[in-house]
Short mmCIF file of C-alpha atoms in Angstrom, two decimals:
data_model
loop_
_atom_site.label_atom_id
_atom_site.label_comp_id
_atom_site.label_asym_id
_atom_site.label_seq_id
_atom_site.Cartn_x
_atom_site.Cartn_y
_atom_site.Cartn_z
CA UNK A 140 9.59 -5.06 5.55
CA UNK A 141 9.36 -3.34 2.15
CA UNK A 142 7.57 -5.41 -0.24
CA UNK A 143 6.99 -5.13 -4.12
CA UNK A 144 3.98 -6.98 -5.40
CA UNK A 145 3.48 -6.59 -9.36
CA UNK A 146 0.71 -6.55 -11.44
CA UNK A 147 -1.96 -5.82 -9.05
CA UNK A 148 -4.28 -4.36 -11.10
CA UNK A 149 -4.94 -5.76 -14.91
CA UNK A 150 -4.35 -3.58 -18.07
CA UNK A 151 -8.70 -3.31 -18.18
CA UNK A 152 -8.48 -1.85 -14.64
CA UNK A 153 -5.68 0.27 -15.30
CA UNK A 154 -7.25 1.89 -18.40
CA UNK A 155 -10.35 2.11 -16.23
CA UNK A 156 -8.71 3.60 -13.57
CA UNK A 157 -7.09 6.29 -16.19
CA UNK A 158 -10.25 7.46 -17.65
CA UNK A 159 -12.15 7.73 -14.35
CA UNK A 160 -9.61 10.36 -13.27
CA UNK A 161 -8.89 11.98 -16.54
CA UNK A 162 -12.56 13.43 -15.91
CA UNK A 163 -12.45 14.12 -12.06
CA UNK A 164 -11.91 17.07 -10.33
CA UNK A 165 -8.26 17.18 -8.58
CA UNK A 166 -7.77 19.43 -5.50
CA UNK A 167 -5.17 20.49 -2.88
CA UNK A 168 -3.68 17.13 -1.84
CA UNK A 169 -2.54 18.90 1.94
CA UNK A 170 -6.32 17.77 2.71
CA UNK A 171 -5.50 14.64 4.03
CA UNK A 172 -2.10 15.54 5.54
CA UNK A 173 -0.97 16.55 9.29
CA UNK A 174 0.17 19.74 10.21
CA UNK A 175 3.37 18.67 9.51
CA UNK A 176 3.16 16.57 6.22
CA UNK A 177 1.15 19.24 5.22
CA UNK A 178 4.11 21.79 4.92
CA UNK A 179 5.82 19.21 3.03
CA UNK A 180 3.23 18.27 0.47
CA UNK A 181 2.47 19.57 -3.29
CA UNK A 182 0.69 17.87 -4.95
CA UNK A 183 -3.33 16.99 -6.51
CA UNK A 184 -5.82 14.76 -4.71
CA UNK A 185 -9.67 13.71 -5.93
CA UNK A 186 -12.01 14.22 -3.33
CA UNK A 187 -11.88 11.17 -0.96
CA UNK A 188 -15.98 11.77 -0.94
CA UNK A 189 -16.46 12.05 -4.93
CA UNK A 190 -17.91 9.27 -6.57
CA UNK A 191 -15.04 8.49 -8.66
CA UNK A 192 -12.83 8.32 -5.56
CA UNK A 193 -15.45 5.87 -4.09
CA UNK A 194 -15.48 3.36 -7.22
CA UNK A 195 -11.99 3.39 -7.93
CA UNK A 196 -11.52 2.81 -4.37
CA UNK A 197 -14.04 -0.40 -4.45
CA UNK A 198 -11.85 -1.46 -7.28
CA UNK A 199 -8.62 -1.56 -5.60
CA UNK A 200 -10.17 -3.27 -2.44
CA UNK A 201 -11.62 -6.05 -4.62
CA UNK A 202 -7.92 -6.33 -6.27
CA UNK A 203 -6.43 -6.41 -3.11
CA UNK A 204 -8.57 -9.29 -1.78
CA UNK A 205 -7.58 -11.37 -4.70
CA UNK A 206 -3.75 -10.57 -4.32
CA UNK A 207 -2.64 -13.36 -1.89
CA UNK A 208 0.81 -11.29 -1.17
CA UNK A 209 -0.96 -8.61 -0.05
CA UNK A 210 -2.95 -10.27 2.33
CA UNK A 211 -0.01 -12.61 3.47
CA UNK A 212 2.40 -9.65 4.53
CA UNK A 213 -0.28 -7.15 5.71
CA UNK A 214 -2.77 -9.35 7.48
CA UNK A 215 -5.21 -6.92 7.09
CA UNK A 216 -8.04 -6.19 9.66
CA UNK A 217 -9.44 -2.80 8.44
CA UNK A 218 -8.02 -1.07 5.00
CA UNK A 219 -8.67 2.71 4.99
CA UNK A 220 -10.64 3.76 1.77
CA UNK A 221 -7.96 3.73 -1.08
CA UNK A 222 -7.37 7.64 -2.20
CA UNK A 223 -5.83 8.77 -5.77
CA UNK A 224 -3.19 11.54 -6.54
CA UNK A 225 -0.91 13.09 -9.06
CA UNK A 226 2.34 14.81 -9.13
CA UNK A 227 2.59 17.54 -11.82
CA UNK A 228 6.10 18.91 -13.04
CA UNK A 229 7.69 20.58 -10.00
CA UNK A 230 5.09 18.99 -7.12
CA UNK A 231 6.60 16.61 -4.66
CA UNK A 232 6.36 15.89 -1.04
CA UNK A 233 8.79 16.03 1.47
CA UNK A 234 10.41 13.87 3.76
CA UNK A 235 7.45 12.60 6.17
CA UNK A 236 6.26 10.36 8.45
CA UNK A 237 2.36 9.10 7.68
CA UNK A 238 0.22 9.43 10.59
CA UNK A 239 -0.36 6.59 12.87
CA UNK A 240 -4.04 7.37 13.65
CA UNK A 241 -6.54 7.66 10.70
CA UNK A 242 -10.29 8.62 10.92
CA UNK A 243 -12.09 6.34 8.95
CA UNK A 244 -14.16 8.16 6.41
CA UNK A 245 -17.85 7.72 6.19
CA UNK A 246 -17.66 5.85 9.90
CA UNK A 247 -19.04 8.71 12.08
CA UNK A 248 -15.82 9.08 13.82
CA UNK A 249 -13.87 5.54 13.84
CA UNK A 250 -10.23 5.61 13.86
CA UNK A 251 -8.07 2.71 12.92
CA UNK A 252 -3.85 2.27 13.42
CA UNK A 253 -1.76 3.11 10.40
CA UNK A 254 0.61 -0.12 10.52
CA UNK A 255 1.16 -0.33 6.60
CA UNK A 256 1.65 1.98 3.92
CA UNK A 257 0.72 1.16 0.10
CA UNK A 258 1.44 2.94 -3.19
CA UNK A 259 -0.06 1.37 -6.26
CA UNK A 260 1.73 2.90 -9.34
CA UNK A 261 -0.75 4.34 -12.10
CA UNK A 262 1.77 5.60 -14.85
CA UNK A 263 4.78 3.91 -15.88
CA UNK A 264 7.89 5.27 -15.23
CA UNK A 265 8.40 6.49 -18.99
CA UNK A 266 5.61 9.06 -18.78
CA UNK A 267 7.52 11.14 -16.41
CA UNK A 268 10.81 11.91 -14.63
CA UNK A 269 11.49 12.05 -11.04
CA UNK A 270 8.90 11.25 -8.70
CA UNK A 271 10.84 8.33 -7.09
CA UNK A 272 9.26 7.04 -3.88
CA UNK A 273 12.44 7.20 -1.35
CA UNK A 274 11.89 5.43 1.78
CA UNK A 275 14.16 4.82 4.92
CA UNK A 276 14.63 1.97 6.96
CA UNK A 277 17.34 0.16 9.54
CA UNK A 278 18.84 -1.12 5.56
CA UNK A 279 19.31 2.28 4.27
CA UNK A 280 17.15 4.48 1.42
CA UNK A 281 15.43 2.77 -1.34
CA UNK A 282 14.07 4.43 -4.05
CA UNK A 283 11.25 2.70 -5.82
CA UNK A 284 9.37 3.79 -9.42
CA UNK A 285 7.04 0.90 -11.00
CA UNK A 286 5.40 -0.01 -13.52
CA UNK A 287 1.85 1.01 -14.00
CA UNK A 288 -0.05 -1.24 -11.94
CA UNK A 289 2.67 -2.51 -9.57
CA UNK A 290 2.47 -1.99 -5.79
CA UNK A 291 4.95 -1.12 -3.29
CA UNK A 292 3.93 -2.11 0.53
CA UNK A 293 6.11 -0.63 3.42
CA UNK A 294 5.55 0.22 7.52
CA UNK A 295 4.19 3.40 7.69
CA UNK A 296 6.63 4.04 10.75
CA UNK A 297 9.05 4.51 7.93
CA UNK A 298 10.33 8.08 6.65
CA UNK A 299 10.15 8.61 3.24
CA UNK A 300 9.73 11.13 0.54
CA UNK A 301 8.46 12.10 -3.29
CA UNK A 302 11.32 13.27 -5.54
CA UNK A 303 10.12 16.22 -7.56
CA UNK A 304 8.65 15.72 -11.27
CA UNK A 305 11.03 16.76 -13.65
CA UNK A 306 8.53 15.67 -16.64
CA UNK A 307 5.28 14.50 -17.32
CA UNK A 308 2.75 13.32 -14.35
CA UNK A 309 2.79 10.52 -11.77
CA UNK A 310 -0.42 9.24 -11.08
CA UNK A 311 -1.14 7.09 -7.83
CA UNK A 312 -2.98 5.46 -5.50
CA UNK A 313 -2.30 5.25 -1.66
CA UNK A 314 -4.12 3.94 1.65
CA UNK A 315 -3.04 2.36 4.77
CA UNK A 316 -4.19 -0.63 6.59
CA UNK A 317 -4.26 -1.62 10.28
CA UNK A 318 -2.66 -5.18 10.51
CA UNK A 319 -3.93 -8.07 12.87
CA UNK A 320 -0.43 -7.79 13.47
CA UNK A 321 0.98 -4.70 14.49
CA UNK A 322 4.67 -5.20 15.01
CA UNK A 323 6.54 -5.06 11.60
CA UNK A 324 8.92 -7.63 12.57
CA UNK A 325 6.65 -10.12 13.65
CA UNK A 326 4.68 -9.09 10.13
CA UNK A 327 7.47 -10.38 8.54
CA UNK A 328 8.44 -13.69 10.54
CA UNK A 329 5.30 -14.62 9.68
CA UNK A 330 5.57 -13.28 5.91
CA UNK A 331 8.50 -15.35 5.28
CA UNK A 332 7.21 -18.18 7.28
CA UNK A 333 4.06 -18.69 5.04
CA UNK A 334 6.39 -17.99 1.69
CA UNK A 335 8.36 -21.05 3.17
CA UNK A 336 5.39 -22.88 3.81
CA UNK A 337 3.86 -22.44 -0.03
CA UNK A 338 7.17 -23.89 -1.21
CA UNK A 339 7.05 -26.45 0.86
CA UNK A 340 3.60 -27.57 -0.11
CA UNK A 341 4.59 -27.37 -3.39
CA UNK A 342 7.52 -30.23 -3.35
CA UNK A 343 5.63 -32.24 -0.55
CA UNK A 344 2.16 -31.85 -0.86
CA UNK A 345 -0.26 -30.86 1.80
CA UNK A 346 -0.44 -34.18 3.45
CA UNK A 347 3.37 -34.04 5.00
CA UNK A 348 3.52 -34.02 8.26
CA UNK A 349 6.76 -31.26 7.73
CA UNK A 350 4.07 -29.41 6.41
CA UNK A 351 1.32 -30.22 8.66
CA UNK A 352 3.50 -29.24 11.44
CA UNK A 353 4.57 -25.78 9.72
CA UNK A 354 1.29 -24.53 9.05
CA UNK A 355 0.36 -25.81 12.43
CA UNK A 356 3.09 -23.54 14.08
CA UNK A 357 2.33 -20.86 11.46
CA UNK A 358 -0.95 -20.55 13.17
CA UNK A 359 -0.18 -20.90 16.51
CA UNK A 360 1.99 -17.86 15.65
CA UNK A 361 -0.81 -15.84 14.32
CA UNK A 362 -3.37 -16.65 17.39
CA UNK A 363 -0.35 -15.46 19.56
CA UNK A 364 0.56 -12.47 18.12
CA UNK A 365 -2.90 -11.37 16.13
CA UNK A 366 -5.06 -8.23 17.73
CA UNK A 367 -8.79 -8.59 16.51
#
């Protein structure tokens, strides 16, 4: 399931977001890579341990438990810490696969499952060219650019890719999250069941029993498939 969920962060977070970084020191993204996505990657990181990285990462989590859509199609048990990068003119990164096991930083060794991947767009697509996020799935190759603010949400068993920066900067924030739910298309039965369900509430009410009974097998679902 590849999933875009707009306006995840307000304009005051965004421009707080902006200035934060504007003033913090950017390193070697290939830091957090694998040997492999490592050979592929060029681009600029913030520490994951500065203290900019840590507030702007509080601020996305808080965002993120807010965003109903989010929560609905990643079920979320653990969310790695949200990290921030940038793609200067000619940086990009190469056709990958993310890493299914992350250390958890800060933890003293925990490791979580990468099930989901998430880019939150920090510039808007006028401020630079290139830098299209490409990924692949059993559909085909999508190519996704938001707006500032927007978030794209996609299984990290997917390959995809950074298209070089032509002009200007693409600034970004990334994480994973281990889902209660670990099969993608089970994620996504259940997504699409509890869309259905919201629309259904809405032209019924909550009393139905058509309703009553959905949310009733909704759950059942979960409690089946859910790993806590």
């Amino acid at each position: 399931m590849l999933l875009q969920v707009p306006d995840v962060l307000t304009k005051e977070e965004l421009n707080h977001c902006r200035s934060l970084l504007e003033g913090s020191q950017w390193v070697d993204g290939k830091v957090t890579a694998g040997d492999q996505a490592a050979k592929a990657k060029n681009n600029l990181q913030i520490p994951v341990e500065s203290d900019e990285a840590r507030a702007l990462g509080e601020l996305v989590l808080n965002a993120l438990g807010r965003n109903p859509t989010f929560n609905s199609a990643a079920l979320p048990l653990r969310v790695l810490p949200p990290m921030f990068n940038r793609y200067d003119v000619g940086m990009t990164f190469g056709a990958h696969v993310d890493n299914s096991i992350r250390t958890i930083p800060g933890s003293g060794g925990m490791r979580m499952r990468a099930d989901v991947s998430t880019t939150i767009f920090l510039t808007d697509p006028n401020e630079y060219d290139g830098g299209e996020l490409v990924i692949e799935d059993t559909f085909g190759t999508h190519a996704v650019k938001l707006p500032a603010g927007h978030m794209v949400v996609y299984p990290s068993s997917s390959l995809h890719r950074v298209v070089p920066i032509t002009r200007g900067s693409r600034w970004g924030c990334f994480f994973w999250t281990q889902s209660m739910v670990k099969d993608d298309g089970l994620r996504a039965m259940l997504y699409d069941l509890d869309v259905a369900i919201i629309q259904t509430r809405q032209q019924l009410g909550d009393d139905n029993p058509a309703v009553l009974g959905l949310v009733n097998h909704y759950h059942n679902l979960l409690r089946r498939w859910a790993e806590l």
